[in-house]
Tab-separated table of C-alpha atoms and ligand atoms in Angstrom:
chain	number	residue	atom	x	y	z
G	216	MET	CA	0.000	0.000	0.000
G	217	ILE	CA	1.090	3.532	-0.772
G	218	GLU	CA	0.435	6.405	1.630
G	219	VAL	CA	-1.176	9.045	-0.615
G	220	ALA	CA	-1.776	11.509	2.233
G	221	PRO	CA	-1.074	11.345	5.977
G	222	GLY	CA	-2.906	8.263	7.234
G	223	VAL	CA	-4.538	7.352	3.917
G	224	LEU	CA	-3.232	4.188	2.222
G	225	VAL	CA	-4.115	2.946	-1.256
G	226	ALA	CA	-3.473	-0.438	-2.874
G	227	THR	CA	-3.985	-0.934	-6.616
G	228	HIS	CA	-4.883	-4.377	-7.952
G	229	PRO	CA	-4.244	-5.889	-11.399
G	230	PHE	CA	-7.956	-6.477	-12.162
G	231	CYS	CA	-9.238	-3.292	-13.841
G	232	ALA	CA	-6.719	-1.194	-11.861
G	233	THR	CA	-9.126	-1.512	-8.904
G	234	THR	CA	-8.128	0.366	-5.750
G	235	THR	CA	-8.556	-0.369	-2.062
G	236	THR	CA	-8.386	2.595	0.318
G	237	VAL	CA	-7.562	2.480	4.037
G	238	VAL	CA	-8.110	5.505	6.280
G	239	VAL	CA	-6.126	5.274	9.511
G	240	GLY	CA	-7.867	6.696	12.569
G	241	ALA	CA	-6.447	9.619	14.492
G	242	ASP	CA	-5.345	7.252	17.264
G	243	GLY	CA	-3.189	5.250	14.847
G	244	ARG	CA	-4.736	1.982	15.998
G	245	GLU	CA	-8.018	1.729	14.106
G	246	CYS	CA	-8.821	2.041	10.438
G	247	LEU	CA	-11.641	2.304	7.924
G	248	VAL	CA	-11.522	0.136	4.791
G	249	VAL	CA	-13.197	1.413	1.625
G	250	ASP	CA	-14.086	-1.060	-1.154
G	251	PRO	CA	-11.592	-3.852	-0.330
G	252	ALA	CA	-10.613	-5.682	-3.514
G	253	VAL	CA	-10.373	-7.952	-5.407
G	254	THR	CA	-9.539	-11.647	-4.921
G	255	ALA	CA	-9.855	-13.484	-1.606
G	256	ALA	CA	-6.058	-13.786	-1.479
G	257	GLU	CA	-5.612	-10.043	-2.024
G	258	ILE	CA	-8.153	-9.126	0.667
G	259	ASP	CA	-6.650	-11.615	3.124
G	260	ALA	CA	-3.210	-10.141	2.410
G	261	LEU	CA	-4.662	-6.689	3.074
G	262	ALA	CA	-6.042	-7.886	6.412
G	263	ALA	CA	-2.640	-9.355	7.337
G	264	ASP	CA	-0.897	-6.112	6.310
G	265	LEU	CA	-3.243	-4.052	8.497
G	266	ALA	CA	-2.690	-6.405	11.441
G	267	SER	CA	1.082	-6.154	10.991
G	268	ARG	CA	0.754	-2.368	11.217
G	269	GLY	CA	-1.177	-2.762	14.489
G	270	LEU	CA	-4.419	-1.571	12.877
G	271	THR	CA	-7.875	-2.911	13.731
G	272	VAL	CA	-10.660	-2.488	11.177
G	273	THR	CA	-13.399	-0.622	13.060
G	274	GLY	CA	-15.407	0.512	10.044
G	275	ALA	CA	-15.796	0.016	6.329
G	276	PHE	CA	-17.592	1.665	3.453
G	277	SER	CA	-18.968	0.474	0.134
G	278	THR	CA	-19.179	3.265	-2.442
G	279	HIS	CA	-21.868	1.543	-4.499
G	280	PRO	CA	-23.689	-1.759	-5.035
G	281	HIS	CA	-21.596	-3.216	-7.860
G	282	TRP	CA	-19.956	-6.528	-6.974
G	283	ASP	CA	-16.369	-5.274	-7.112
G	284	HIS	CA	-17.178	-2.636	-4.480
G	285	LEU	CA	-18.993	-5.020	-2.105
G	286	LEU	CA	-16.268	-7.580	-1.497
G	287	TRP	CA	-15.458	-8.728	2.018
G	288	ARG	CA	-13.583	-11.468	3.841
G	289	PRO	CA	-13.866	-12.717	7.442
G	290	ALA	CA	-10.179	-11.815	7.907
G	291	LEU	CA	-11.236	-8.145	7.953
G	292	GLY	CA	-13.401	-8.777	11.029
G	293	ASP	CA	-16.908	-7.806	12.058
G	294	ALA	CA	-16.899	-4.024	11.773
G	295	PRO	CA	-19.941	-2.445	10.136
G	296	ARG	CA	-19.560	-1.915	6.409
G	297	TRP	CA	-21.728	1.108	5.670
G	298	ALA	CA	-23.379	2.101	2.430
G	299	THR	CA	-26.006	4.697	1.622
G	300	ALA	CA	-29.560	3.542	2.347
G	301	ALA	CA	-30.284	3.215	-1.371
G	302	ALA	CA	-27.062	1.313	-2.034
G	303	ALA	CA	-27.607	-1.082	0.880
G	304	GLN	CA	-31.110	-1.887	-0.286
G	305	ARG	CA	-29.875	-2.433	-3.835
G	306	ALA	CA	-26.998	-4.652	-2.637
G	307	ARG	CA	-29.505	-6.983	-0.999
G	308	VAL	CA	-31.847	-7.071	-3.994
G	309	VAL	CA	-29.082	-7.920	-6.476
G	310	ALA	CA	-27.000	-10.143	-4.189
G	311	ASP	CA	-27.435	-13.303	-6.274
G	312	ASP	CA	-26.763	-11.507	-9.530
G	313	ASN	CA	-23.692	-9.826	-8.033
G	314	ALA	CA	-22.410	-13.188	-6.766
G	315	ARG	CA	-22.693	-14.641	-10.266
G	316	LYS	CA	-20.875	-11.669	-11.789
G	317	ALA	CA	-18.156	-11.953	-9.144
G	318	ARG	CA	-17.675	-15.661	-9.897
G	319	GLU	CA	-17.488	-15.034	-13.618
G	320	ALA	CA	-15.189	-12.008	-13.421
G	321	LEU	CA	-11.985	-13.739	-12.391
G	322	PRO	CA	-10.839	-16.791	-10.432
G	323	GLY	CA	-10.339	-16.493	-6.700
G	324	VAL	CA	-13.064	-13.958	-5.978
G	325	ASP	CA	-15.129	-14.689	-2.867
G	326	GLY	CA	-18.697	-13.563	-3.568
G	327	ARG	CA	-20.262	-14.769	-0.322
G	328	TRP	CA	-20.406	-11.467	1.558
G	329	LEU	CA	-21.733	-9.078	-1.059
G	330	ASP	CA	-24.879	-8.164	0.867
G	331	ARG	CA	-23.001	-7.628	4.131
G	332	VAL	CA	-23.843	-3.939	4.324
G	333	THR	CA	-25.205	-1.603	6.977
G	334	ALA	CA	-27.519	1.113	5.681
G	335	LEU	CA	-26.743	4.669	6.682
G	336	PRO	CA	-29.794	6.769	7.600
G	337	PRO	CA	-31.000	8.613	4.481
G	338	GLY	CA	-29.326	11.993	4.156
G	339	THR	CA	-26.237	11.060	6.185
G	340	HIS	CA	-23.528	13.672	5.598
G	341	THR	CA	-20.772	12.301	7.814
G	342	LEU	CA	-19.798	8.672	8.266
G	343	PRO	CA	-20.589	7.408	11.804
G	344	TRP	CA	-16.979	6.250	12.197
G	345	PRO	CA	-15.270	7.791	15.207
G	346	GLY	CA	-11.742	7.458	13.799
G	347	ARG	CA	-11.680	10.526	11.596
G	348	SER	CA	-14.179	12.813	9.867
G	349	CYS	CA	-15.266	11.429	6.493
G	350	ARG	CA	-17.946	13.277	4.526
G	351	VAL	CA	-20.442	11.211	2.524
G	352	LEU	CA	-21.095	12.707	-0.927
G	353	GLU	CA	-24.128	10.810	-2.199
G	354	HIS	CA	-25.321	11.233	-5.740
G	355	ARG	CA	-27.225	9.330	-8.415
G	356	ALA	CA	-24.563	8.825	-11.104
G	357	HIS	CA	-23.127	5.427	-12.131
G	358	ALA	CA	-25.203	3.341	-9.694
G	359	VAL	CA	-28.098	3.582	-7.271
G	360	GLY	CA	-26.894	5.052	-3.986
G	361	HIS	CA	-23.384	5.835	-5.205
G	362	ALA	CA	-21.372	7.927	-2.754
G	363	ALA	CA	-17.852	9.264	-2.607
G	364	LEU	CA	-16.040	9.877	0.677
G	365	LEU	CA	-14.072	13.010	1.478
G	366	VAL	CA	-11.526	12.555	4.252
G	367	ASP	CA	-11.888	16.044	5.640
G	368	ASP	CA	-8.583	16.822	7.354
G	369	VAL	CA	-6.394	15.861	4.384
G	370	GLY	CA	-8.765	16.542	1.482
G	371	VAL	CA	-8.673	13.022	0.063
G	372	LEU	CA	-11.606	12.268	-2.232
G	373	VAL	CA	-12.332	8.533	-2.486
G	374	ALA	CA	-14.458	8.697	-5.599
G	375	GLY	CA	-15.762	5.175	-6.173
G	376	ASP	CA	-16.505	4.623	-9.851
G	377	MET	CA	-16.311	8.295	-10.751
G	378	LEU	CA	-13.423	10.455	-12.043
G	379	SER	CA	-11.302	7.644	-13.465
G	380	ASP	CA	-8.408	8.168	-15.853
G	381	VAL	CA	-8.863	4.704	-17.386
G	382	GLU	CA	-12.665	4.546	-17.786
G	383	PRO	CA	-14.890	7.257	-19.280
G	384	PRO	CA	-18.063	8.083	-17.336
G	385	LEU	CA	-20.225	4.963	-17.007
G	386	LEU	CA	-23.803	6.144	-16.738
G	387	ASP	CA	-26.514	4.199	-14.940
G	388	LEU	CA	-28.628	3.521	-18.002
G	389	ASP	CA	-31.395	2.001	-15.844
G	390	ALA	CA	-32.028	5.412	-14.299
G	391	ASP	CA	-34.781	7.688	-15.594
G	392	THR	CA	-32.401	10.566	-16.365
G	393	PRO	CA	-28.852	9.172	-16.522
G	394	TRP	CA	-27.305	12.162	-18.300
G	395	ASP	CA	-28.720	14.692	-15.850
G	396	ASP	CA	-27.794	12.481	-12.903
G	397	TYR	CA	-24.195	12.343	-14.083
G	398	SER	CA	-24.065	16.072	-14.728
G	399	ASP	CA	-25.424	16.733	-11.228
G	400	ALA	CA	-22.776	14.446	-9.696
G	401	LEU	CA	-19.985	16.274	-11.511
G	402	ALA	CA	-21.450	19.537	-10.204
G	403	LEU	CA	-21.257	18.119	-6.671
G	404	PHE	CA	-17.598	17.234	-7.184
G	405	GLU	CA	-16.927	20.669	-8.689
G	406	THR	CA	-18.376	22.185	-5.506
G	407	VAL	CA	-15.954	20.327	-3.224
G	408	ALA	CA	-12.977	20.436	-5.632
G	409	PRO	CA	-11.306	23.402	-3.871
G	410	GLU	CA	-11.033	21.220	-0.755
G	411	VAL	CA	-9.535	18.212	-2.536
G	412	SER	CA	-5.790	17.659	-2.657
G	413	VAL	CA	-5.785	13.937	-3.540
G	414	LEU	CA	-8.203	11.993	-5.742
G	415	VAL	CA	-8.532	8.198	-5.414
G	416	PRO	CA	-10.678	6.649	-8.159
G	417	GLY	CA	-12.119	3.156	-7.747
G	418	HIS	CA	-10.301	2.162	-10.936
G	419	GLY	CA	-7.205	3.925	-12.189
G	420	ARG	CA	-4.460	6.188	-10.940
G	421	VAL	CA	-4.415	8.398	-7.875
G	422	GLY	CA	-4.219	12.083	-8.793
G	423	ASP	CA	-3.586	15.469	-7.194
G	424	HIS	CA	-5.838	18.543	-7.204
G	425	ASP	CA	-4.837	19.555	-10.728
G	426	GLU	CA	-5.568	16.048	-11.944
G	427	LEU	CA	-9.040	16.244	-10.356
G	428	VAL	CA	-9.688	19.463	-12.275
G	429	ARG	CA	-8.450	17.805	-15.476
G	430	ARG	CA	-10.691	14.747	-14.986
G	431	LEU	CA	-13.731	16.883	-14.208
G	432	ALA	CA	-13.153	18.672	-17.506
G	433	ALA	CA	-12.619	15.372	-19.341
G	434	ASP	CA	-15.835	13.924	-17.904
G	435	ARG	CA	-17.766	17.098	-18.767
G	436	ALA	CA	-16.421	16.810	-22.310
G	437	TYR	CA	-17.490	13.155	-22.536
G	438	LEU	CA	-20.993	13.987	-21.284
G	439	GLY	CA	-21.276	16.817	-23.788
G	440	GLY	CA	-19.997	14.450	-26.442
G	441	LEU	CA	-22.813	11.998	-25.740
G	442	ARG	CA	-25.194	14.734	-26.829
G	443	ASP	CA	-23.312	16.034	-29.834
G	444	GLY	CA	-21.987	12.737	-31.145
G	445	THR	CA	-18.296	13.236	-30.307
G	446	ALA	CA	-17.974	11.091	-27.160
G	447	SER	CA	-16.428	8.181	-29.049
G	448	GLY	CA	-13.273	10.267	-29.411
G	449	ASP	CA	-12.585	10.090	-25.663
G	450	PRO	CA	-8.969	8.919	-25.267
G	451	ARG	CA	-10.053	6.505	-22.533
G	452	LEU	CA	-11.819	4.466	-25.218
G	453	THR	CA	-8.606	3.978	-27.182
G	454	ASP	CA	-7.544	0.357	-26.624
G	455	ALA	CA	-10.519	-0.093	-24.229
G	456	GLU	CA	-11.643	-3.612	-23.393
G	457	ASP	CA	-14.796	-4.893	-25.070
G	458	TRP	CA	-17.030	-4.502	-22.006
G	459	LEU	CA	-16.072	-0.844	-21.651
G	460	ARG	CA	-16.693	-0.170	-25.332
G	461	ASP	CA	-20.062	-1.953	-25.031
G	462	GLU	CA	-21.042	0.269	-22.089
G	463	HIS	CA	-20.064	3.316	-24.102
G	464	GLU	CA	-22.051	2.202	-27.145
G	465	ALA	CA	-25.102	1.587	-24.947
G	466	ALA	CA	-24.787	5.107	-23.550
G	467	VAL	CA	-24.521	6.522	-27.083
G	468	ARG	CA	-27.738	4.712	-28.025
G	469	ARG	CA	-29.551	5.831	-24.878
G	470	ILE	CA	-28.458	9.471	-24.824
G	471	GLU	CA	-29.736	10.759	-28.091
G	472	PRO	CA	-28.727	14.283	-29.007
G	473	GLY	CA	-30.718	16.800	-27.035
G	474	LEU	CA	-32.310	14.230	-24.744
G	475	SER	CA	-31.360	12.616	-21.457
T	790	LIG	ZN1	-19.325	0.386	-10.519
């Protein structure tokens, strides 16, 4: 794990450049784990690493109810793993489907704990984790109940599946107004951007404040491109895997020019 800011550790995994984020509590003995990933062996190694650092997992957070952000292993312990109320409900509804996707994604993934989530009260603005202040930035882009975390004292934005340098915006095409939802989420991130010094995407590379500004502009350009027919030129689609290109093509079909 790499310390990207004081007391914030990030591991990056080979599968889809997925990240795991650990926020160390102010006392230096407890920690919060966000979206532990990906294989059982990787998560067990994470648990062993935390133990070797003298850290006890006293909280966890799932940014959204997609299988690769709901993974868990008994080695991490029994701490509550929070999600927004909408995300927790969704995680339970799609648990079987998520387990199948997890099994099919790559060998060694343990899909048995995907509905192990604790719902936050609707409208929660701060995570009920005593270790350190983490703001919950809930929005409706990418997935039902998606939320980013902002570690307040160091300005680290743990963005979930938003603001990636390796994936263009992936809209929730099951939503009624996916384009507007995504635009609103970017507006939320633009509001907090002055406070952000480090950006941790769920997939891709960690960036600094300037990189956040660059990705916000890139994602705005992609969204605009969905409406004017130029989104396919996004550099993140160059050499993209088939599934990513398929998601993009579906968005192009859904977001017809001038509509959402
Ligand atoms: Zn996702």
